[in-house]
Tab-separated table of C-alpha atoms and ligand atoms in Angstrom:
chain	number	residue	atom	x	y	z
V	258	UNK	CA	108.315	162.984	131.625
V	259	UNK	CA	104.764	163.264	130.329
V	260	UNK	CA	102.496	160.261	130.157
V	261	UNK	CA	100.122	159.608	127.268
V	262	UNK	CA	97.303	157.136	127.782
V	263	UNK	CA	97.063	154.362	125.164
V	264	UNK	CA	93.395	155.269	124.758
V	265	UNK	CA	94.501	158.655	123.365
V	266	UNK	CA	96.055	156.858	120.387
V	267	UNK	CA	93.726	153.882	120.037
V	268	UNK	CA	94.755	150.598	118.476
V	269	UNK	CA	95.233	151.961	114.957
V	270	UNK	CA	97.048	155.069	116.212
V	271	UNK	CA	99.461	152.893	118.128
V	272	UNK	CA	100.102	150.608	115.153
V	273	UNK	CA	100.707	153.664	112.920
V	274	UNK	CA	103.182	154.988	115.449
V	275	UNK	CA	105.091	151.696	115.475
V	276	UNK	CA	104.946	151.506	111.673
V	277	UNK	CA	106.457	154.999	111.313
V	278	UNK	CA	109.490	154.014	113.390
V	279	UNK	CA	110.014	150.783	111.451
V	280	UNK	CA	112.939	150.548	109.038
V	281	UNK	CA	112.981	147.867	106.346
V	282	UNK	CA	116.463	146.342	105.907
V	283	UNK	CA	115.703	143.587	103.408
V	284	UNK	CA	114.671	143.869	99.765
V	285	UNK	CA	112.704	140.660	100.175
V	286	UNK	CA	110.226	142.468	102.475
V	287	UNK	CA	107.688	143.584	99.877
V	288	UNK	CA	105.036	144.597	102.435
V	289	UNK	CA	105.549	145.143	106.144
V	290	UNK	CA	103.055	146.544	108.641
V	291	UNK	CA	99.735	147.749	107.300
V	292	UNK	CA	97.982	144.977	105.434
V	293	UNK	CA	96.249	141.736	106.410
V	294	UNK	CA	99.549	139.887	106.079
V	295	UNK	CA	103.190	140.727	105.463
V	296	UNK	CA	104.501	139.818	101.996
V	297	UNK	CA	107.973	138.349	101.604
V	298	UNK	CA	109.505	137.502	98.263
V	299	UNK	CA	111.024	134.057	97.989
V	300	UNK	CA	112.293	133.372	94.472
V	301	UNK	CA	109.398	133.843	92.033
V	302	UNK	CA	106.782	133.336	94.702
V	303	UNK	CA	105.694	135.269	97.777
V	304	UNK	CA	105.282	134.120	101.321
V	305	UNK	CA	102.484	135.655	103.390
V	306	UNK	CA	102.711	135.899	107.172
V	307	UNK	CA	100.102	137.008	109.658
V	308	UNK	CA	99.618	136.597	113.382
V	309	UNK	CA	96.664	137.030	115.749
V	310	UNK	CA	96.421	136.736	119.501
V	311	UNK	CA	93.253	135.797	121.405
V	312	UNK	CA	93.127	136.624	125.110
V	313	UNK	CA	90.625	135.152	127.576
V	314	UNK	CA	87.997	137.658	128.749
V	315	UNK	CA	89.028	140.118	126.022
V	316	UNK	CA	88.409	138.042	122.892
V	317	UNK	CA	86.538	135.093	124.338
V	318	UNK	CA	84.584	134.110	127.436
V	319	UNK	CA	84.900	130.450	128.393
V	320	UNK	CA	81.597	130.528	130.273
V	321	UNK	CA	79.825	130.263	126.897
V	322	UNK	CA	82.586	129.317	124.431
V	323	UNK	CA	83.117	125.588	123.834
V	324	UNK	CA	86.857	124.883	123.564
V	325	UNK	CA	86.648	123.055	120.195
V	326	UNK	CA	84.941	126.133	118.690
V	327	UNK	CA	87.598	128.389	120.209
V	328	UNK	CA	90.367	126.270	118.692
V	329	UNK	CA	88.645	126.337	115.312
V	330	UNK	CA	88.064	130.094	115.434
V	331	UNK	CA	91.685	130.824	116.413
V	332	UNK	CA	92.846	129.143	113.207
V	333	UNK	CA	90.034	130.509	111.002
V	334	UNK	CA	90.733	134.156	111.890
V	335	UNK	CA	94.355	133.696	110.839
V	336	UNK	CA	93.453	131.885	107.621
V	337	UNK	CA	91.067	134.757	106.888
V	338	UNK	CA	94.007	137.202	106.814
V	339	UNK	CA	95.772	135.055	104.205
V	340	UNK	CA	92.532	134.860	102.183
V	341	UNK	CA	92.362	138.674	102.380
V	342	UNK	CA	95.669	138.833	100.467
V	343	UNK	CA	94.260	136.442	97.810
V	344	UNK	CA	96.704	133.779	99.026
V	345	UNK	CA	96.604	130.183	100.203
V	346	UNK	CA	97.492	129.238	103.788
V	347	UNK	CA	99.965	126.373	104.223
V	348	UNK	CA	101.324	126.228	107.788
V	349	UNK	CA	100.451	127.494	111.263
V	350	UNK	CA	102.252	127.717	114.583
V	351	UNK	CA	100.223	127.738	117.802
V	352	UNK	CA	101.472	129.320	121.033
V	353	UNK	CA	99.608	128.911	124.309
V	354	UNK	CA	99.846	130.479	127.743
V	355	UNK	CA	97.938	128.350	130.266
V	356	UNK	CA	97.319	128.150	133.977
V	357	UNK	CA	96.729	125.010	136.048
V	358	UNK	CA	93.020	125.861	135.825
V	359	UNK	CA	93.110	123.927	132.535
V	360	UNK	CA	93.127	120.117	132.394
V	361	UNK	CA	94.684	117.870	129.762
V	362	UNK	CA	91.132	117.126	128.554
V	363	UNK	CA	90.486	120.856	128.097
V	364	UNK	CA	93.598	121.229	125.949
V	365	UNK	CA	92.569	118.140	123.959
V	366	UNK	CA	89.215	119.823	123.321
V	367	UNK	CA	90.936	123.032	122.152
V	368	UNK	CA	93.143	121.024	119.768
V	369	UNK	CA	90.161	119.085	118.459
V	370	UNK	CA	88.997	122.385	116.968
V	371	UNK	CA	92.486	123.421	115.849
V	372	UNK	CA	92.887	120.110	113.981
V	373	UNK	CA	89.405	120.364	112.443
V	374	UNK	CA	90.350	123.782	111.033
V	375	UNK	CA	93.717	122.431	109.807
V	376	UNK	CA	91.731	119.780	107.917
V	377	UNK	CA	89.168	122.240	106.496
V	378	UNK	CA	91.755	124.783	105.334
V	379	UNK	CA	94.418	122.193	104.482
V	380	UNK	CA	97.086	123.742	106.700
V	381	UNK	CA	99.806	121.997	108.703
V	382	UNK	CA	100.509	122.661	112.347
V	383	UNK	CA	104.317	122.924	112.380
V	384	UNK	CA	105.214	124.292	115.813
V	385	UNK	CA	104.510	126.820	118.503
V	386	UNK	CA	105.297	127.508	122.117
V	387	UNK	CA	103.751	126.560	125.459
V	388	UNK	CA	104.134	128.562	128.610
V	389	UNK	CA	102.316	129.302	131.833
V	390	UNK	CA	99.982	132.167	132.567
V	391	UNK	CA	98.809	133.521	135.938
V	392	UNK	CA	95.172	132.642	135.228
V	393	UNK	CA	93.747	133.265	131.780
V	394	UNK	CA	94.252	131.458	128.494
V	395	UNK	CA	96.140	133.186	125.680
V	396	UNK	CA	96.266	131.710	122.165
V	397	UNK	CA	98.608	133.212	119.600
V	398	UNK	CA	98.621	131.767	116.100
V	399	UNK	CA	100.877	132.619	113.193
V	400	UNK	CA	99.918	131.541	109.709
V	401	UNK	CA	102.199	131.218	106.703
V	402	UNK	CA	100.737	131.264	103.217
V	403	UNK	CA	101.723	131.626	99.617
V	404	UNK	CA	100.683	133.667	96.587
V	405	UNK	CA	101.938	134.642	93.146
V	406	UNK	CA	103.179	138.254	93.254
V	407	UNK	CA	100.770	139.265	90.415
V	408	UNK	CA	97.790	137.843	92.247
V	409	UNK	CA	98.254	139.468	95.653
V	410	UNK	CA	95.440	141.839	96.626
V	411	UNK	CA	96.650	144.667	98.873
V	412	UNK	CA	94.440	147.153	100.676
V	413	UNK	CA	95.792	150.010	98.577
V	414	UNK	CA	94.882	149.035	94.995
V	415	UNK	CA	91.312	150.316	94.633
V	416	UNK	CA	90.766	152.682	91.678
V	417	UNK	CA	88.002	155.045	90.630
V	418	UNK	CA	85.116	153.140	89.046
V	419	UNK	CA	85.937	149.801	90.713
V	420	UNK	CA	82.992	147.912	92.191
V	421	UNK	CA	82.905	147.243	95.930
V	422	UNK	CA	81.971	143.654	96.782
V	423	UNK	CA	81.440	141.732	99.999
V	424	UNK	CA	80.954	138.011	100.564
V	425	UNK	CA	78.332	136.275	102.697
V	426	UNK	CA	76.284	138.303	105.151
V	427	UNK	CA	77.197	140.796	107.866
V	428	UNK	CA	76.319	141.608	111.455
V	429	UNK	CA	75.449	138.048	112.510
V	430	UNK	CA	78.544	137.419	114.654
V	431	UNK	CA	77.902	140.631	116.562
V	432	UNK	CA	74.287	139.662	117.237
V	433	UNK	CA	75.508	136.202	118.287
V	434	UNK	CA	77.868	137.820	120.796
V	435	UNK	CA	75.073	139.993	122.165
V	436	UNK	CA	72.798	136.940	122.593
V	437	UNK	CA	75.528	134.995	124.415
V	438	UNK	CA	76.330	137.941	126.687
V	439	UNK	CA	72.649	138.530	127.431
V	440	UNK	CA	72.065	134.879	128.287
V	441	UNK	CA	75.141	134.856	130.527
V	442	UNK	CA	73.688	137.737	132.546
V	443	UNK	CA	70.308	135.971	132.727
V	444	UNK	CA	72.009	132.741	133.825
V	445	UNK	CA	73.933	134.494	136.596
V	446	UNK	CA	70.642	135.890	137.868
V	447	UNK	CA	68.859	132.551	137.557
V	448	UNK	CA	71.184	129.517	137.396
V	449	UNK	CA	68.223	127.199	136.629
V	450	UNK	CA	67.909	128.866	133.243
V	451	UNK	CA	68.654	126.831	130.121
V	452	UNK	CA	70.178	128.582	127.074
V	453	UNK	CA	67.444	129.837	124.712
V	454	UNK	CA	68.958	129.431	121.286
V	455	UNK	CA	65.916	128.676	119.140
V	456	UNK	CA	65.833	131.063	116.189
V	457	UNK	CA	69.296	132.279	117.155
V	458	UNK	CA	71.402	129.275	116.112
V	459	UNK	CA	72.854	130.950	113.038
V	460	UNK	CA	74.021	134.159	114.721
V	461	UNK	CA	75.511	132.262	117.674
V	462	UNK	CA	77.341	129.888	115.341
V	463	UNK	CA	78.717	132.855	113.383
V	464	UNK	CA	80.176	134.221	116.624
V	465	UNK	CA	81.545	130.958	117.994
V	466	UNK	CA	82.746	129.184	114.862
V	467	UNK	CA	83.385	131.578	111.969
V	468	UNK	CA	84.473	130.352	108.579
V	469	UNK	CA	87.399	131.820	106.606
V	470	UNK	CA	86.324	132.364	102.985
V	471	UNK	CA	88.947	130.280	101.190
V	472	UNK	CA	86.084	128.985	99.011
V	473	UNK	CA	85.767	132.485	97.522
V	474	UNK	CA	89.530	132.745	96.945
V	475	UNK	CA	89.407	129.539	94.866
V	476	UNK	CA	86.335	130.750	92.955
V	477	UNK	CA	87.943	134.107	92.148
V	478	UNK	CA	90.937	132.205	90.754
V	479	UNK	CA	88.634	129.887	88.742
V	480	UNK	CA	86.931	132.955	87.254
V	481	UNK	CA	90.272	134.670	86.621
V	482	UNK	CA	89.378	137.636	88.785
V	483	UNK	CA	92.116	139.340	90.803
V	484	UNK	CA	90.582	141.896	93.195
V	485	UNK	CA	92.156	145.348	92.901
V	486	UNK	CA	92.038	145.628	96.722
V	487	UNK	CA	90.927	143.306	99.510
V	488	UNK	CA	90.608	143.128	103.313
V	489	UNK	CA	88.757	140.759	105.632
V	490	UNK	CA	85.915	142.036	107.779
V	491	UNK	CA	87.160	141.579	111.328
V	492	UNK	CA	86.446	144.981	112.887
V	493	UNK	CA	83.217	145.855	111.062
V	494	UNK	CA	82.403	146.766	107.459
V	495	UNK	CA	82.637	150.563	107.925
V	496	UNK	CA	86.095	150.337	109.471
V	497	UNK	CA	87.328	148.046	106.669
V	498	UNK	CA	85.876	150.259	103.920
V	499	UNK	CA	87.728	153.209	105.459
V	500	UNK	CA	90.980	151.201	105.454
V	501	UNK	CA	90.626	150.499	101.728
V	502	UNK	CA	89.676	154.132	101.018
V	503	UNK	CA	92.516	155.638	103.058
V	504	UNK	CA	95.195	153.267	101.844
V	505	UNK	CA	94.086	153.485	98.199
V	506	UNK	CA	93.646	157.291	98.374
V	507	UNK	CA	90.098	157.065	96.978
V	508	UNK	CA	86.506	157.698	97.995
V	509	UNK	CA	83.700	155.158	98.297
V	510	UNK	CA	79.934	155.252	97.832
V	511	UNK	CA	78.128	152.484	99.721
V	512	UNK	CA	74.414	151.661	99.475
V	513	UNK	CA	72.657	150.726	102.689
V	514	UNK	CA	69.979	148.756	100.854
V	515	UNK	CA	72.629	146.535	99.265
V	516	UNK	CA	74.158	145.414	102.578
V	517	UNK	CA	73.762	141.624	102.902
V	518	UNK	CA	71.978	140.808	106.159
V	519	UNK	CA	70.623	137.361	107.012
V	520	UNK	CA	66.960	137.120	108.054
V	521	UNK	CA	67.880	135.763	111.493
V	522	UNK	CA	70.331	138.630	112.106
V	523	UNK	CA	67.607	141.045	111.081
V	524	UNK	CA	65.078	139.509	113.471
V	525	UNK	CA	67.477	139.263	116.421
V	526	UNK	CA	68.552	142.898	115.897
V	527	UNK	CA	64.981	144.201	115.781
V	528	UNK	CA	63.275	141.883	118.289
V	529	UNK	CA	65.947	141.211	120.922
V	530	UNK	CA	68.001	144.403	120.886
V	531	UNK	CA	65.937	147.087	119.115
V	532	UNK	CA	68.944	148.073	117.037
V	533	UNK	CA	69.152	148.801	113.349
V	534	UNK	CA	70.297	145.726	111.362
V	535	UNK	CA	72.302	148.075	109.101
V	536	UNK	CA	74.221	149.424	112.095
V	537	UNK	CA	75.040	145.817	113.058
V	538	UNK	CA	76.256	145.123	109.531
V	539	UNK	CA	78.332	148.320	109.387
V	540	UNK	CA	79.761	148.398	112.893
V	541	UNK	CA	79.502	144.856	114.251
V	542	UNK	CA	82.619	142.782	113.953
V	543	UNK	CA	84.080	139.337	113.490
V	544	UNK	CA	82.186	138.466	110.318
V	545	UNK	CA	85.400	137.250	108.657
V	546	UNK	CA	83.862	137.869	105.253
V	547	UNK	CA	85.931	139.353	102.419
V	548	UNK	CA	85.529	142.965	101.295
V	549	UNK	CA	87.102	143.608	97.908
V	550	UNK	CA	87.045	145.765	94.817
V	551	UNK	CA	86.997	144.577	91.210
V	552	UNK	CA	87.423	146.273	87.859
V	553	UNK	CA	84.119	146.938	86.105
V	554	UNK	CA	85.057	144.535	83.309
V	555	UNK	CA	85.195	141.678	85.860
V	556	UNK	CA	81.615	142.273	87.034
V	557	UNK	CA	80.167	139.986	84.339
V	558	UNK	CA	82.197	137.063	85.698
V	559	UNK	CA	80.825	137.409	89.232
V	560	UNK	CA	77.389	138.996	88.844
V	561	UNK	CA	75.428	135.758	89.291
V	562	UNK	CA	77.483	134.536	92.251
V	563	UNK	CA	75.033	133.794	95.079
V	564	UNK	CA	77.405	134.671	97.872
V	565	UNK	CA	78.868	137.949	96.607
V	566	UNK	CA	77.005	141.250	97.045
V	567	UNK	CA	77.853	144.396	95.096
V	568	UNK	CA	77.446	147.149	97.661
V	569	UNK	CA	78.973	150.256	96.128
V	570	UNK	CA	81.721	151.727	94.004
V	571	UNK	CA	84.981	153.642	94.225
V	572	UNK	CA	85.046	157.391	93.560
V	573	UNK	CA	87.925	159.823	93.190
V	574	UNK	CA	86.680	162.477	95.624
V	575	UNK	CA	88.194	160.894	98.786
V	576	UNK	CA	84.828	160.994	100.549
V	577	UNK	CA	83.384	157.839	102.029
V	578	UNK	CA	79.601	158.077	102.033
V	579	UNK	CA	76.661	155.865	102.782
V	580	UNK	CA	73.557	156.272	100.664
V	581	UNK	CA	70.864	155.453	103.208
V	582	UNK	CA	67.723	153.483	102.435
V	583	UNK	CA	65.870	156.783	102.974
V	584	UNK	CA	67.804	158.435	100.133
V	585	UNK	CA	70.188	160.547	102.207
V	586	UNK	CA	73.956	160.700	101.803
V	587	UNK	CA	75.847	160.524	105.119
V	588	UNK	CA	79.598	160.349	105.794
V	589	UNK	CA	80.626	156.876	106.896
V	590	UNK	CA	82.270	156.622	110.274
V	591	UNK	CA	84.169	153.699	111.720
V	592	UNK	CA	82.976	152.568	115.089
V	593	UNK	CA	85.113	149.461	114.897
V	594	UNK	CA	86.094	147.506	117.883
V	595	UNK	CA	88.816	149.073	119.923
V	596	UNK	CA	90.578	147.263	122.777
V	597	UNK	CA	91.739	150.406	124.467
V	598	UNK	CA	88.257	151.852	124.491
V	599	UNK	CA	86.857	148.684	125.955
V	600	UNK	CA	85.248	146.995	122.970
V	601	UNK	CA	86.250	143.512	121.908
V	602	UNK	CA	88.357	143.211	118.726
I	823	LIG	P1	94.038	142.416	111.117
I	823	LIG	O1	92.780	143.009	111.691
I	823	LIG	O2	93.969	142.170	109.656
I	823	LIG	O3	94.536	141.223	111.903
I	823	LIG	P2	95.496	144.397	112.551
I	823	LIG	O4	94.560	145.541	112.599
I	823	LIG	O5	95.610	143.499	113.746
I	823	LIG	O6	95.175	143.526	111.267
I	823	LIG	O7	96.935	144.894	112.208
I	823	LIG	C1	97.176	145.824	111.168
I	823	LIG	C2	98.658	145.784	110.818
I	823	LIG	O8	99.469	146.162	111.930
I	823	LIG	C3	99.173	144.414	110.409
I	823	LIG	O9	100.106	144.610	109.363
I	823	LIG	C4	99.850	143.898	111.659
I	823	LIG	O10	100.865	142.971	111.345
I	823	LIG	C5	100.438	145.169	112.241
I	823	LIG	N1	100.634	145.161	113.700
I	823	LIG	C6	99.698	145.023	114.669
I	823	LIG	N2	100.242	145.103	115.899
I	823	LIG	C7	101.575	145.296	115.727
I	823	LIG	C8	102.690	145.463	116.598
I	823	LIG	N3	102.535	145.431	117.927
I	823	LIG	N4	103.923	145.644	116.058
I	823	LIG	C9	104.072	145.659	114.716
I	823	LIG	N5	103.075	145.523	113.835
I	823	LIG	C10	101.836	145.342	114.311
I	824	LIG	MG1	92.601	141.264	108.419
């Protein structure tokens, strides 16, 4: 029998392979694999379900991650997937695999963050599972949400002429990760060293304690805007734009000079790492902002919103291009985060 390495397929290749072999047996399953959450019809309403697993030393490093932040982030990244469907989260289950390396106080600290997120996003912790692990901590959270069928925003609804929008700012969480990793190396070389976070507080906070954009979901509803397509930015903007383009069967034109980048992200990128802030925004990850498309007629309703940037538009030529600040047009490539190739995701 031949053996194929997982790295030959990559994470998305593997998921596509599983999806192809999946058979749907129930009419109530409106959307299975392939979006931010599954969609299940229940009467006139729809239930949304999504799950995310965080594994120690793949997704987080406890040498610089405070447990309350980790608990908060584990919930926020799940809530973000419900937001990305234009839904409202209602319940979560939390499953843990733990070793005796962890004390009761450590688990209390983790749950302090989980409960803070439950409060912020108004979700109820309704169950889970607890088991042992040989050494590392594994946190798996499932979130259940709700939406009206007409209001759900799938990844595949973008149409020619729609405007591409993104919330907040991008690239900060990636710069925060780089700062934390750099300071860990420096600390191992010189244990007397104190963390140097001045001027880097924002990017580090974006990495350790991201916020799911439920505020935007409520504001879209208040303004009677239903995005034609939506996804959350977990793997990096370029990767998410390509998901919308591929699944909607459209092209996209994105403008580099419209990418929202915070001043601190910009300075950390240039001064600490000598990397292009745009590359951080396009290919960093874990921003947990919302990327969505709207019909042109809805632009008026959102154009003055301080936390939404209009970064491009949908075309019908199936090409995804970046118009660079220098006036060139280059094909956009995803360099998202891929577990099997050794990047965090
Ligand atoms: P997100 O980044 O929004 O969390 P993922 O990239 O993790 O989404 O997953 C994409 C889709 O693939 C989702 O619909 C998810 O439920 C599905 N998926 C991921 N892993 C598996 C798996 N092992 N088996 C079945 N479906 C999976
Ligand atoms: Mg998602």
